[in-house]
Amino acid sequence: LLKTSAERSEKLHLVGEIGRFAVSILDTQQLAREVALRVLQIFACDVAGIMLLDDGTLRSHAFLAAPGGRDLRGLPDLVLADMPAIARALHENRSLRLGPASESWDLIRLSTVPEDGECWVIPLSAAAEVMGALFLFGPREGTLSPEELDVLEVLAGQLAISLVNARLFGEIRAYAAQLEVRVAARTEELHAAKERTEAILRSVGDPVLVLDLRGELLLVNPRAQALLEGPFGEMLTDRIRRLLAADGQTQENLEVGDATLQAMASPVEWNGRAIGTVVVLRDITRLRELDRLKSQFVATVSHELRTPLTNIKLYLGLLRRARGVRVEKYFEVMDRETARLSQMIEDLLDISRLEAGERPQLEAFSLGALLAEIAENHRPACVDKRLDFDLHIGQDMMIEADMSQILRVLTNLLSNAIAYTPAGGKVRLELVGEEQVGGKRHAKVVVEDTGIGIDKDDMPHIFDRFYRGSLAREHKIHGSGLGLAIVREILDNHHARIAVDSEPGRGSRFTLWLPCEQETERTHG
C-alpha cells in the first residue's frame, strides 16, 4: 500500500511538472507532441496520442510509440457521429476504455497494438468545452490502474487549459500578422473612406447637414447647399440650430415656402461624447397633404359616431332611475366605456382641427398657476393608484400661448405618466424656470415618472398618430395612440420644443421648452 501511494505521489508530481511545462508552450502541435512523449515516459503504455476536436471530428496531432517516443502516423480522422461511444464519453467528460469486445475497436486499433490490447480515451475538457482526447494504448487489459487513470485525468484537465491558451495565442499571432498588413492599408482606406463619404452625401436625395456643438456648419451635401443658398436659407439655418437645444434625437417639421420639411437631428458621438449633430431634411409636403385628406375623413366619421354616443349617454341617464344594485353596476361600466369612446372622438377631432391649421388663441397667463390647476385635477387619480405625486414650481413664469392647448399638452403628458406608472411609483411635474433656446427665452417644464418606460425601438415613432408602443400593448394599457401626436401638433404650432428620455423599466422624462414670447409672424401648414 505504501509503495502504491508513493508511486501515485511520484506520478502526480511528474504530472504537475508536465502541467507547468505545458503552460509555457504556445504552439499546439509542439504542445501535443511534448505531452504525449512525457506520458510515455511516466506510464506503462505502448502508444500515447492526442487528437483535437474540429467541427465534430477528432484529428490526430501527435502519436508516439514506446520506447523512445518515435513518431507514428496515428489514427485516421474520427467522425464522432459514427462513433457514439466515444462521442458520449466526450460529451459526459468521462474516460472510456475500449478493447476487443468494443464495437469501435477495429476502427481505432493501431497496427502496433495487439488484437487483445486496450485503449483508454481520456477527454480534454476546459470550462465545459471539449478540446479533444488523450489516447493511450496498452498491450493487454489493465494497462492503467484506477490510481493512474485519476492522475491522467488531472493531466488531461491541465493539458486542455494549455490547449486553450495555445489556441488563443495562435489566434492572436495570426491576428497580429493580419493587423500588420491591414495597418499598412488603413491610411489609404481612411482617405478613400473620406472620398466615399463625400460621394455618398452627394448622392443622397435628401438634404444633409453636419453641425458642431456651437451650431456651425461643418459639412453639407449639394441638396442642402442649394436650400441654404435659396431665399429661405437664413431662416432655415436658424430653425435648424434650434434643434441643437434639446437633448437626444429630435424631430421637427419646418415650413419652407410652400414646402414642408421634416428635420431629424441626431447627435454625433465619439468615445461616448457628443461632438456634433447631423440633420437630415426630408420633403414631406405630399405626406402632409395625404394627412390632411385622412384628417378630413376622420372628422367626418367622428361626427357620425358622436350622435349615437350622445343618445347612449341620454338613455343611460334615463335607465339609471331603475332600481337594483346589479343594474347600477352595469351602468357604471357602460358609462365608463362611453366616456372612453367620447375621449377617443375628442382626440380625433383635436387632431383634425390642429392639422386644419387652427390658429392658437394667444393670451398671457401664469404657467405656474396652470400647472397647479392640472396637478389638483390629477391628484385623485394618483391617490386611487397609490402614486407619489410631486408638484414643484421653482420659478413662476408668464407665457403667451393658447392656454387651452397648453392645458391639453400638459394634461396628456401627466395622464400618460399616471397611466404608465404602476402602483407605488412616482410622478413629478416641475416648472424648472427660464432657459435660453436659440437666443430666446423659454419656460422649461418637466413631466417625469418611474413607470414602464419606452422601448428603444419605439422611440422614433411615439409622436406618430395611432402609434402604440410595445410596452403599452404588453401591459394592456388602454389608449387611442393620439395623445402624443396631439402634443406634437400643438407644440409645433407654438414653435415650442419637446425632448424625451426613457428607459424600459425605469420610467420616462418629457422636457418641454415653451416660448415666453411668440414670434410676430408665423406660418401654418
Short mmCIF file of C-alpha atoms in Angstrom, two decimals:
data_model
loop_
_atom_site.label_atom_id
_atom_site.label_comp_id
_atom_site.label_asym_id
_atom_site.label_seq_id
_atom_site.Cartn_x
_atom_site.Cartn_y
_atom_site.Cartn_z
CA LEU A 1 0.00 0.00 0.00
CA LEU A 2 2.83 2.38 0.87
CA LYS A 3 4.55 1.54 -2.37
CA THR A 4 1.37 2.24 -4.37
CA SER A 5 0.85 5.53 -2.54
CA ALA A 6 4.44 6.56 -3.18
CA GLU A 7 4.14 5.70 -6.88
CA ARG A 8 0.92 7.68 -7.16
CA SER A 9 2.54 10.63 -5.38
CA GLU A 10 5.50 10.48 -7.72
CA LYS A 11 3.25 10.35 -10.77
CA LEU A 12 1.24 13.30 -9.50
CA HIS A 13 4.46 15.23 -9.03
CA LEU A 14 5.56 14.39 -12.56
CA VAL A 15 2.13 15.32 -13.91
CA GLY A 16 2.43 18.66 -12.11
CA GLU A 17 5.79 19.17 -13.79
CA ILE A 18 4.20 18.37 -17.16
CA GLY A 19 1.40 20.85 -16.46
CA ARG A 20 3.83 23.64 -15.61
CA PHE A 21 5.91 22.78 -18.64
CA ALA A 22 2.85 22.67 -20.93
CA VAL A 23 1.74 26.17 -19.92
CA SER A 24 4.96 27.58 -21.39
CA ILE A 25 4.35 26.04 -24.85
CA LEU A 26 2.14 28.14 -27.10
CA ASP A 27 2.31 26.06 -30.28
CA THR A 28 -0.48 23.46 -30.45
CA GLN A 29 1.47 20.86 -32.44
CA GLN A 30 4.58 21.13 -30.24
CA LEU A 31 2.45 21.02 -27.10
CA ALA A 32 0.67 17.83 -28.21
CA ARG A 33 3.97 16.08 -29.03
CA GLU A 34 5.78 17.06 -25.83
CA VAL A 35 2.91 15.97 -23.59
CA ALA A 36 2.50 12.65 -25.44
CA LEU A 37 6.25 12.00 -25.05
CA ARG A 38 6.20 12.62 -21.30
CA VAL A 39 3.13 10.42 -20.82
CA LEU A 40 5.04 7.58 -22.49
CA GLN A 41 7.94 8.14 -20.08
CA ILE A 42 5.76 8.04 -16.96
CA PHE A 43 3.08 5.46 -17.69
CA ALA A 44 3.39 1.83 -18.85
CA CYS A 45 1.73 2.18 -22.24
CA ASP A 46 2.85 1.35 -25.78
CA VAL A 47 1.41 4.36 -27.60
CA ALA A 48 0.28 7.81 -26.44
CA GLY A 49 -1.52 10.20 -28.75
CA ILE A 50 -3.51 13.40 -28.77
CA MET A 51 -6.44 14.12 -31.08
CA LEU A 52 -8.11 17.53 -31.18
CA LEU A 53 -11.76 18.18 -31.97
CA ASP A 54 -12.51 20.10 -35.17
CA ASP A 55 -16.15 20.55 -36.21
CA GLY A 56 -17.34 17.19 -34.85
CA THR A 57 -14.24 15.28 -35.98
CA LEU A 58 -11.20 14.16 -33.95
CA ARG A 59 -7.96 14.78 -35.86
CA SER A 60 -4.52 13.39 -34.92
CA HIS A 61 -1.92 15.91 -33.75
CA ALA A 62 0.73 13.64 -32.20
CA PHE A 63 1.06 9.85 -31.78
CA LEU A 64 4.27 8.47 -30.24
CA ALA A 65 5.31 4.88 -29.54
CA ALA A 66 7.49 3.42 -26.80
CA PRO A 67 10.32 3.10 -26.35
CA GLY A 68 11.93 6.42 -27.15
CA GLY A 69 8.87 8.23 -28.43
CA ARG A 70 9.16 7.52 -32.15
CA ASP A 71 6.52 9.19 -34.30
CA LEU A 72 3.60 7.16 -35.58
CA ARG A 73 1.17 8.04 -38.33
CA GLY A 74 -1.61 7.99 -35.76
CA LEU A 75 -5.30 7.36 -36.15
CA PRO A 76 -7.35 8.48 -39.14
CA ASP A 77 -9.93 11.22 -38.59
CA LEU A 78 -12.69 10.00 -36.26
CA VAL A 79 -16.15 11.40 -37.04
CA LEU A 80 -17.96 11.43 -33.70
CA ALA A 81 -21.33 10.90 -35.36
CA ASP A 82 -20.05 7.46 -36.45
CA MET A 83 -18.59 6.59 -33.02
CA PRO A 84 -21.37 7.07 -30.46
CA ALA A 85 -19.45 5.54 -27.53
CA ILE A 86 -16.55 7.99 -27.86
CA ALA A 87 -18.92 10.89 -28.58
CA ARG A 88 -20.94 10.11 -25.45
CA ALA A 89 -17.80 9.86 -23.30
CA LEU A 90 -16.54 13.23 -24.51
CA HIS A 91 -19.95 14.84 -24.00
CA GLU A 92 -20.15 13.46 -20.44
CA ASN A 93 -16.46 14.28 -19.76
CA ARG A 94 -15.59 10.76 -18.59
CA SER A 95 -12.79 8.39 -19.52
CA LEU A 96 -13.60 5.42 -21.78
CA ARG A 97 -11.89 2.03 -22.09
CA LEU A 98 -12.03 0.26 -25.45
CA GLY A 99 -10.96 -3.33 -26.04
CA PRO A 100 -11.51 -6.31 -28.33
CA ALA A 101 -15.16 -6.50 -27.26
CA SER A 102 -15.82 -2.87 -28.18
CA GLU A 103 -17.59 -2.20 -31.49
CA SER A 104 -15.13 0.60 -32.31
CA TRP A 105 -12.01 -1.47 -31.55
CA ASP A 106 -11.19 -2.40 -35.15
CA LEU A 107 -11.52 1.25 -36.19
CA ILE A 108 -9.11 2.67 -33.63
CA ARG A 109 -6.61 -0.15 -33.01
CA LEU A 110 -3.19 0.77 -34.31
CA SER A 111 -1.16 -1.81 -36.20
CA THR A 112 1.44 -1.80 -33.41
CA VAL A 113 -1.14 -2.72 -30.77
CA PRO A 114 -2.01 -6.41 -30.18
CA GLU A 115 -5.54 -7.54 -31.00
CA ASP A 116 -6.14 -8.32 -27.31
CA GLY A 117 -4.75 -4.95 -26.21
CA GLU A 118 -6.75 -2.00 -24.90
CA CYS A 119 -7.18 1.74 -25.47
CA TRP A 120 -8.09 4.49 -22.99
CA VAL A 121 -9.82 7.62 -24.28
CA ILE A 122 -9.48 10.50 -21.77
CA PRO A 123 -11.38 13.73 -22.62
CA LEU A 124 -9.53 17.04 -22.78
CA SER A 125 -12.10 19.48 -21.40
CA ALA A 126 -11.80 23.04 -20.09
CA ALA A 127 -14.67 25.26 -18.92
CA ALA A 128 -17.28 22.86 -20.35
CA GLU A 129 -15.57 23.00 -23.79
CA VAL A 130 -14.26 19.69 -25.16
CA MET A 131 -10.91 20.32 -26.86
CA GLY A 132 -10.17 16.72 -27.85
CA ALA A 133 -8.96 13.48 -26.23
CA LEU A 134 -5.81 11.74 -24.96
CA PHE A 135 -5.44 8.19 -26.38
CA LEU A 136 -3.33 5.57 -24.55
CA PHE A 137 -2.80 2.07 -25.99
CA GLY A 138 -1.55 -0.90 -23.97
CA PRO A 139 -0.66 -4.50 -24.87
CA ARG A 140 -3.20 -6.04 -22.52
CA GLU A 141 -6.11 -5.35 -20.24
CA GLY A 142 -5.14 -3.48 -17.08
CA THR A 143 -2.59 -1.18 -18.66
CA LEU A 144 -3.76 1.58 -16.32
CA SER A 145 -4.65 1.21 -12.67
CA PRO A 146 -7.54 3.30 -11.25
CA GLU A 147 -4.97 5.48 -9.49
CA GLU A 148 -3.08 6.06 -12.73
CA LEU A 149 -6.32 6.90 -14.51
CA ASP A 150 -7.08 9.52 -11.84
CA VAL A 151 -3.66 11.06 -12.38
CA LEU A 152 -4.11 11.09 -16.15
CA GLU A 153 -7.49 12.80 -15.84
CA VAL A 154 -5.83 15.56 -13.80
CA LEU A 155 -3.19 15.86 -16.52
CA ALA A 156 -5.91 15.97 -19.20
CA GLY A 157 -7.52 18.94 -17.45
CA GLN A 158 -4.20 20.81 -17.35
CA LEU A 159 -3.50 19.94 -20.98
CA ALA A 160 -6.94 21.24 -22.04
CA ILE A 161 -6.23 24.60 -20.40
CA SER A 162 -2.83 24.75 -22.13
CA LEU A 163 -4.50 23.94 -25.45
CA VAL A 164 -6.95 26.81 -24.93
CA ASN A 165 -4.02 29.13 -24.22
CA ALA A 166 -2.13 27.85 -27.27
CA ARG A 167 -5.18 28.29 -29.46
CA LEU A 168 -5.69 31.85 -28.22
CA PHE A 169 -2.01 32.61 -28.76
CA GLY A 170 -2.23 31.23 -32.28
CA GLU A 171 -5.27 33.38 -32.98
CA ILE A 172 -3.51 36.44 -31.56
CA ARG A 173 -0.38 35.74 -33.58
CA ALA A 174 -2.41 35.29 -36.76
CA TYR A 175 -4.34 38.45 -35.98
CA ALA A 176 -1.11 40.36 -35.39
CA ALA A 177 0.16 39.27 -38.80
CA GLN A 178 -3.09 40.35 -40.40
CA LEU A 179 -3.03 43.60 -38.46
CA GLU A 180 0.40 44.45 -39.78
CA VAL A 181 -0.92 44.16 -43.31
CA ARG A 182 -4.14 45.98 -42.51
CA VAL A 183 -2.39 48.89 -40.80
CA ALA A 184 -0.34 49.44 -43.93
CA ALA A 185 -3.53 49.76 -45.95
CA ARG A 186 -5.54 51.64 -43.31
CA THR A 187 -4.21 55.10 -44.13
CA GLU A 188 -5.17 54.66 -47.75
CA GLU A 189 -8.56 53.29 -46.69
CA LEU A 190 -9.21 56.32 -44.49
CA HIS A 191 -8.51 58.62 -47.38
CA ALA A 192 -10.73 56.53 -49.63
CA ALA A 193 -13.41 56.44 -46.92
CA LYS A 194 -13.44 60.23 -46.76
CA GLU A 195 -13.91 60.41 -50.50
CA ARG A 196 -16.63 57.75 -50.36
CA THR A 197 -18.43 59.61 -47.58
CA GLU A 198 -18.45 62.78 -49.62
CA ALA A 199 -19.62 60.82 -52.66
CA ILE A 200 -22.43 59.25 -50.64
CA LEU A 201 -23.51 62.63 -49.30
CA ARG A 202 -23.53 63.99 -52.83
CA SER A 203 -25.76 61.13 -53.97
CA VAL A 204 -28.26 61.30 -51.08
CA GLY A 205 -31.55 62.69 -52.32
CA ASP A 206 -32.38 64.39 -49.01
CA PRO A 207 -30.52 67.48 -47.77
CA VAL A 208 -27.95 66.50 -45.10
CA LEU A 209 -26.14 68.93 -42.77
CA VAL A 210 -23.48 68.30 -40.12
CA LEU A 211 -23.01 70.91 -37.37
CA ASP A 212 -20.59 71.22 -34.48
CA LEU A 213 -21.65 71.78 -30.86
CA ARG A 214 -21.79 75.55 -31.43
CA GLY A 215 -24.19 75.16 -34.33
CA GLU A 216 -21.63 75.99 -37.01
CA LEU A 217 -21.96 74.10 -40.29
CA LEU A 218 -19.17 71.59 -40.89
CA LEU A 219 -20.44 69.67 -43.89
CA VAL A 220 -23.42 69.85 -46.26
CA ASN A 221 -24.35 67.89 -49.35
CA PRO A 222 -25.34 69.62 -52.63
CA ARG A 223 -29.09 69.36 -51.89
CA ALA A 224 -28.62 71.11 -48.55
CA GLN A 225 -26.28 73.69 -50.10
CA ALA A 226 -28.94 74.58 -52.66
CA LEU A 227 -31.51 75.08 -49.90
CA LEU A 228 -29.20 77.26 -47.82
CA GLU A 229 -28.36 79.43 -50.81
CA GLY A 230 -32.07 79.90 -51.61
CA PRO A 231 -34.41 82.66 -50.39
CA PHE A 232 -35.20 80.80 -47.15
CA GLY A 233 -31.59 79.88 -46.32
CA GLU A 234 -31.14 82.19 -43.33
CA MET A 235 -34.48 81.24 -41.78
CA LEU A 236 -33.78 77.55 -42.37
CA THR A 237 -30.33 77.77 -40.77
CA ASP A 238 -31.82 79.47 -37.72
CA ARG A 239 -34.54 76.82 -37.32
CA ILE A 240 -32.00 74.01 -37.73
CA ARG A 241 -29.78 75.46 -35.00
CA ARG A 242 -32.74 75.37 -32.62
CA LEU A 243 -32.78 71.60 -32.94
CA LEU A 244 -29.48 71.52 -31.04
CA ALA A 245 -31.09 72.92 -27.87
CA ALA A 246 -32.84 69.69 -26.88
CA ASP A 247 -31.18 66.55 -25.59
CA GLY A 248 -31.12 63.36 -27.64
CA GLN A 249 -32.73 62.77 -31.01
CA THR A 250 -35.25 65.43 -32.02
CA GLN A 251 -37.65 65.89 -34.87
CA GLU A 252 -39.44 68.98 -36.12
CA ASN A 253 -41.41 69.99 -39.18
CA LEU A 254 -40.17 73.13 -40.94
CA GLU A 255 -42.28 75.23 -43.29
CA VAL A 256 -40.10 76.47 -46.17
CA GLY A 257 -42.20 78.43 -48.62
CA ASP A 258 -44.88 76.09 -49.94
CA ALA A 259 -42.96 73.00 -48.84
CA THR A 260 -42.87 71.16 -45.54
CA LEU A 261 -39.54 69.65 -44.49
CA GLN A 262 -39.19 67.10 -41.72
CA ALA A 263 -35.95 67.78 -39.86
CA MET A 264 -34.44 64.86 -37.93
CA ALA A 265 -31.48 65.78 -35.73
CA SER A 266 -29.30 63.09 -34.18
CA PRO A 267 -26.18 63.55 -32.05
CA VAL A 268 -22.80 62.55 -33.47
CA GLU A 269 -20.86 60.76 -30.73
CA TRP A 270 -17.19 59.86 -30.41
CA ASN A 271 -15.90 57.82 -27.47
CA GLY A 272 -19.21 58.32 -25.67
CA ARG A 273 -19.09 62.11 -26.05
CA ALA A 274 -21.24 64.27 -28.32
CA ILE A 275 -19.13 66.16 -30.86
CA GLY A 276 -21.84 67.49 -33.14
CA THR A 277 -25.21 66.92 -34.78
CA VAL A 278 -26.30 65.52 -38.12
CA VAL A 279 -29.56 66.86 -39.53
CA VAL A 280 -31.48 65.19 -42.35
CA LEU A 281 -34.25 67.14 -44.09
CA ARG A 282 -37.00 65.24 -45.87
CA ASP A 283 -39.67 66.80 -48.04
CA ILE A 284 -42.98 65.59 -46.62
CA THR A 285 -45.23 68.06 -48.43
CA ARG A 286 -47.10 65.25 -50.18
CA LEU A 287 -47.40 63.26 -46.97
CA ARG A 288 -48.83 66.29 -45.19
CA GLU A 289 -51.44 66.60 -47.92
CA LEU A 290 -52.35 62.94 -47.52
CA ASP A 291 -52.60 63.50 -43.77
CA ARG A 292 -54.96 66.40 -44.40
CA LEU A 293 -57.21 64.19 -46.51
CA LYS A 294 -57.12 61.49 -43.87
CA SER A 295 -57.97 64.03 -41.18
CA GLN A 296 -60.95 65.19 -43.19
CA PHE A 297 -62.15 61.60 -43.33
CA VAL A 298 -61.60 61.11 -39.60
CA ALA A 299 -63.54 64.29 -38.83
CA THR A 300 -66.49 63.08 -40.88
CA VAL A 301 -66.53 59.67 -39.24
CA SER A 302 -66.15 61.21 -35.80
CA HIS A 303 -69.22 63.40 -36.25
CA GLU A 304 -71.17 60.37 -37.41
CA LEU A 305 -70.17 58.49 -34.26
CA ARG A 306 -70.85 61.37 -31.89
CA THR A 307 -74.66 61.31 -32.43
CA PRO A 308 -75.24 57.68 -31.36
CA LEU A 309 -72.88 58.18 -28.43
CA THR A 310 -74.94 61.18 -27.29
CA ASN A 311 -78.08 59.05 -27.44
CA ILE A 312 -76.40 56.28 -25.46
CA LYS A 313 -75.48 58.69 -22.68
CA LEU A 314 -79.03 60.12 -22.68
CA TYR A 315 -80.61 56.70 -22.26
CA LEU A 316 -78.06 55.79 -19.60
CA GLY A 317 -79.34 58.74 -17.61
CA LEU A 318 -82.93 57.60 -18.01
CA LEU A 319 -82.20 53.97 -17.20
CA ARG A 320 -80.23 54.93 -14.12
CA ARG A 321 -83.58 55.67 -12.46
CA ALA A 322 -84.19 51.93 -12.40
CA ARG A 323 -83.56 50.16 -9.13
CA GLY A 324 -81.22 47.34 -8.33
CA VAL A 325 -77.56 47.16 -7.41
CA ARG A 326 -76.63 44.94 -10.36
CA VAL A 327 -78.24 47.32 -12.84
CA GLU A 328 -76.33 50.23 -11.31
CA LYS A 329 -73.03 48.37 -11.69
CA TYR A 330 -73.80 47.69 -15.33
CA PHE A 331 -74.50 51.38 -15.83
CA GLU A 332 -71.19 52.31 -14.25
CA VAL A 333 -69.33 50.09 -16.68
CA MET A 334 -71.29 51.40 -19.66
CA ASP A 335 -70.79 54.98 -18.54
CA ARG A 336 -67.05 54.46 -18.19
CA GLU A 337 -66.72 52.83 -21.61
CA THR A 338 -68.85 55.56 -23.18
CA ALA A 339 -66.57 58.20 -21.67
CA ARG A 340 -63.62 56.35 -23.12
CA LEU A 341 -65.16 56.36 -26.59
CA SER A 342 -66.02 60.03 -26.24
CA GLN A 343 -62.41 60.83 -25.33
CA MET A 344 -61.23 58.97 -28.41
CA ILE A 345 -63.60 61.01 -30.56
CA GLU A 346 -62.31 64.22 -28.96
CA ASP A 347 -58.75 63.13 -29.73
CA LEU A 348 -59.65 62.53 -33.36
CA LEU A 349 -61.36 65.91 -33.62
CA ASP A 350 -58.42 67.66 -31.95
CA ILE A 351 -56.01 66.14 -34.46
CA SER A 352 -58.30 67.20 -37.28
CA ARG A 353 -58.58 70.79 -36.01
CA LEU A 354 -54.84 71.09 -35.49
CA GLU A 355 -53.98 69.72 -38.92
CA ALA A 356 -56.51 72.06 -40.49
CA GLY A 357 -54.29 74.92 -39.32
CA GLU A 358 -56.41 76.19 -36.45
CA ARG A 359 -54.53 79.19 -35.08
CA PRO A 360 -53.70 79.26 -31.37
CA GLN A 361 -55.66 81.90 -29.46
CA LEU A 362 -52.75 83.63 -27.75
CA GLU A 363 -53.06 85.12 -24.29
CA ALA A 364 -50.67 85.87 -21.44
CA PHE A 365 -51.10 83.67 -18.37
CA SER A 366 -49.25 82.26 -15.37
CA LEU A 367 -47.71 78.91 -16.24
CA GLY A 368 -47.28 78.11 -12.54
CA ALA A 369 -50.99 78.63 -11.87
CA LEU A 370 -51.88 76.39 -14.82
CA LEU A 371 -49.59 73.63 -13.53
CA ALA A 372 -51.14 73.91 -10.06
CA GLU A 373 -54.62 73.52 -11.56
CA ILE A 374 -53.57 70.49 -13.61
CA ALA A 375 -51.90 68.92 -10.58
CA GLU A 376 -55.03 69.40 -8.47
CA ASN A 377 -57.18 67.76 -11.15
CA HIS A 378 -54.92 64.70 -11.27
CA ARG A 379 -54.27 64.18 -7.56
CA PRO A 380 -57.35 61.94 -7.08
CA ALA A 381 -56.12 59.60 -9.83
CA CYS A 382 -52.71 59.42 -8.14
CA VAL A 383 -54.33 58.70 -4.77
CA ASP A 384 -56.52 55.96 -6.28
CA LYS A 385 -53.43 54.37 -7.83
CA ARG A 386 -51.24 54.89 -4.73
CA LEU A 387 -48.70 57.02 -6.61
CA ASP A 388 -46.34 59.51 -5.00
CA PHE A 389 -47.15 62.77 -6.84
CA ASP A 390 -44.86 65.79 -6.58
CA LEU A 391 -45.50 69.28 -7.98
CA HIS A 392 -42.55 71.66 -7.92
CA ILE A 393 -42.69 75.23 -9.21
CA GLY A 394 -39.18 76.61 -8.99
CA GLN A 395 -39.96 79.95 -10.62
CA ASP A 396 -43.39 81.03 -11.86
CA MET A 397 -43.37 82.45 -15.37
CA MET A 398 -45.77 84.30 -17.63
CA ILE A 399 -46.04 82.87 -21.13
CA GLU A 400 -48.03 83.89 -24.17
CA ALA A 401 -49.84 80.91 -25.66
CA ASP A 402 -53.21 79.28 -26.20
CA MET A 403 -53.95 78.30 -22.61
CA SER A 404 -56.47 75.60 -23.53
CA GLN A 405 -53.98 73.95 -25.88
CA ILE A 406 -51.10 74.11 -23.40
CA LEU A 407 -53.51 72.68 -20.82
CA ARG A 408 -54.19 69.82 -23.23
CA VAL A 409 -50.46 69.20 -23.75
CA LEU A 410 -49.66 69.02 -20.04
CA THR A 411 -52.82 67.03 -19.29
CA ASN A 412 -51.92 64.44 -21.92
CA LEU A 413 -48.36 64.10 -20.63
CA LEU A 414 -49.40 63.89 -16.97
CA SER A 415 -52.24 61.45 -17.73
CA ASN A 416 -49.77 59.24 -19.61
CA ALA A 417 -47.31 59.38 -16.70
CA ILE A 418 -50.05 58.23 -14.30
CA ALA A 419 -51.38 55.56 -16.68
CA TYR A 420 -47.95 54.07 -17.39
CA THR A 421 -46.69 54.08 -13.79
CA PRO A 422 -47.53 51.04 -11.61
CA ALA A 423 -48.91 51.44 -8.09
CA GLY A 424 -46.28 52.63 -5.64
CA GLY A 425 -44.37 54.60 -8.27
CA LYS A 426 -43.62 58.31 -8.50
CA VAL A 427 -44.86 61.06 -10.82
CA ARG A 428 -43.32 64.53 -10.89
CA LEU A 429 -44.48 67.75 -12.56
CA GLU A 430 -41.95 70.58 -12.43
CA LEU A 431 -41.65 74.12 -13.72
CA VAL A 432 -37.87 74.42 -13.80
CA GLY A 433 -37.67 78.06 -14.84
CA GLU A 434 -36.29 80.12 -17.69
CA GLU A 435 -33.84 78.77 -20.27
CA GLN A 436 -32.38 80.26 -23.44
CA VAL A 437 -33.12 78.28 -26.61
CA GLY A 438 -31.95 79.67 -29.92
CA GLY A 439 -31.24 83.00 -28.25
CA LYS A 440 -34.82 83.36 -26.96
CA ARG A 441 -36.44 82.97 -23.55
CA HIS A 442 -38.28 79.71 -22.93
CA ALA A 443 -40.04 78.21 -19.93
CA LYS A 444 -38.75 74.72 -19.17
CA VAL A 445 -41.29 72.17 -17.89
CA VAL A 446 -40.56 68.54 -16.96
CA VAL A 447 -43.03 65.66 -16.61
CA GLU A 448 -41.27 62.65 -15.13
CA ASP A 449 -42.35 59.21 -13.90
CA THR A 450 -40.91 55.90 -12.70
CA GLY A 451 -43.20 53.83 -14.92
CA ILE A 452 -42.68 51.13 -17.51
CA GLY A 453 -40.71 53.39 -19.83
CA ILE A 454 -40.46 53.30 -23.63
CA ASP A 455 -38.64 50.68 -25.68
CA LYS A 456 -35.71 51.96 -27.74
CA ASP A 457 -37.28 50.72 -30.98
CA ASP A 458 -40.49 52.65 -30.23
CA MET A 459 -38.79 55.99 -29.53
CA PRO A 460 -38.73 57.28 -33.16
CA HIS A 461 -42.48 56.63 -33.51
CA ILE A 462 -44.06 57.74 -30.22
CA PHE A 463 -45.33 61.01 -31.72
CA ASP A 464 -46.87 59.24 -34.74
CA ARG A 465 -50.64 59.18 -34.92
CA PHE A 466 -52.29 55.99 -33.69
CA TYR A 467 -48.91 54.52 -32.70
CA ARG A 468 -48.95 52.30 -29.61
CA GLY A 469 -45.64 51.23 -28.08
CA SER A 470 -44.78 47.59 -27.44
CA LEU A 471 -44.66 48.02 -23.64
CA ALA A 472 -48.09 49.69 -23.61
CA ARG A 473 -49.54 46.75 -25.54
CA GLU A 474 -47.71 44.27 -23.34
CA HIS A 475 -49.16 45.82 -20.15
CA LYS A 476 -52.60 46.17 -21.80
CA ILE A 477 -52.84 49.90 -21.11
CA HIS A 478 -55.75 51.46 -22.99
CA GLY A 479 -55.28 54.46 -25.24
CA SER A 480 -56.02 55.80 -28.70
CA GLY A 481 -52.41 56.41 -29.72
CA LEU A 482 -53.26 60.06 -30.36
CA GLY A 483 -52.21 61.74 -27.11
CA LEU A 484 -48.58 62.39 -28.01
CA ALA A 485 -49.49 63.19 -31.62
CA ILE A 486 -51.73 65.98 -30.29
CA VAL A 487 -48.88 67.14 -28.05
CA ARG A 488 -46.53 67.34 -31.04
CA GLU A 489 -49.03 69.24 -33.21
CA ILE A 490 -49.79 71.81 -30.51
CA LEU A 491 -46.13 72.39 -29.71
CA ASP A 492 -45.28 72.76 -33.41
CA ASN A 493 -47.98 75.42 -33.72
CA HIS A 494 -46.46 77.27 -30.75
CA HIS A 495 -42.86 76.92 -32.02
CA ALA A 496 -42.19 75.01 -28.82
CA ARG A 497 -39.86 72.06 -28.29
CA ILE A 498 -40.09 68.67 -26.62
CA ALA A 499 -37.45 66.02 -25.84
CA VAL A 500 -37.87 62.52 -24.45
CA ASP A 501 -35.53 60.47 -22.30
CA SER A 502 -36.72 56.99 -21.37
CA GLU A 503 -35.51 53.52 -20.48
CA PRO A 504 -37.68 50.38 -20.18
CA GLY A 505 -38.46 49.62 -16.55
CA ARG A 506 -37.03 52.93 -15.28
CA GLY A 507 -39.60 55.48 -16.38
CA SER A 508 -39.79 58.40 -18.79
CA ARG A 509 -38.88 62.08 -18.74
CA PHE A 510 -40.58 64.56 -21.09
CA THR A 511 -38.98 68.02 -21.23
CA LEU A 512 -40.79 70.97 -22.83
CA TRP A 513 -39.49 74.39 -23.81
CA LEU A 514 -42.41 76.83 -24.18
CA PRO A 515 -41.62 80.25 -25.74
CA CYS A 516 -42.21 83.14 -23.36
CA GLU A 517 -42.75 85.50 -26.31
CA GLN A 518 -44.43 84.44 -29.53
CA GLU A 519 -42.99 85.44 -32.92
CA THR A 520 -44.95 88.19 -34.63
CA GLU A 521 -45.17 86.19 -37.85
CA ARG A 522 -45.94 82.51 -38.02
CA THR A 523 -46.57 80.26 -40.97
CA HIS A 524 -49.14 77.50 -40.53
CA GLY A 525 -49.31 74.46 -42.78
#
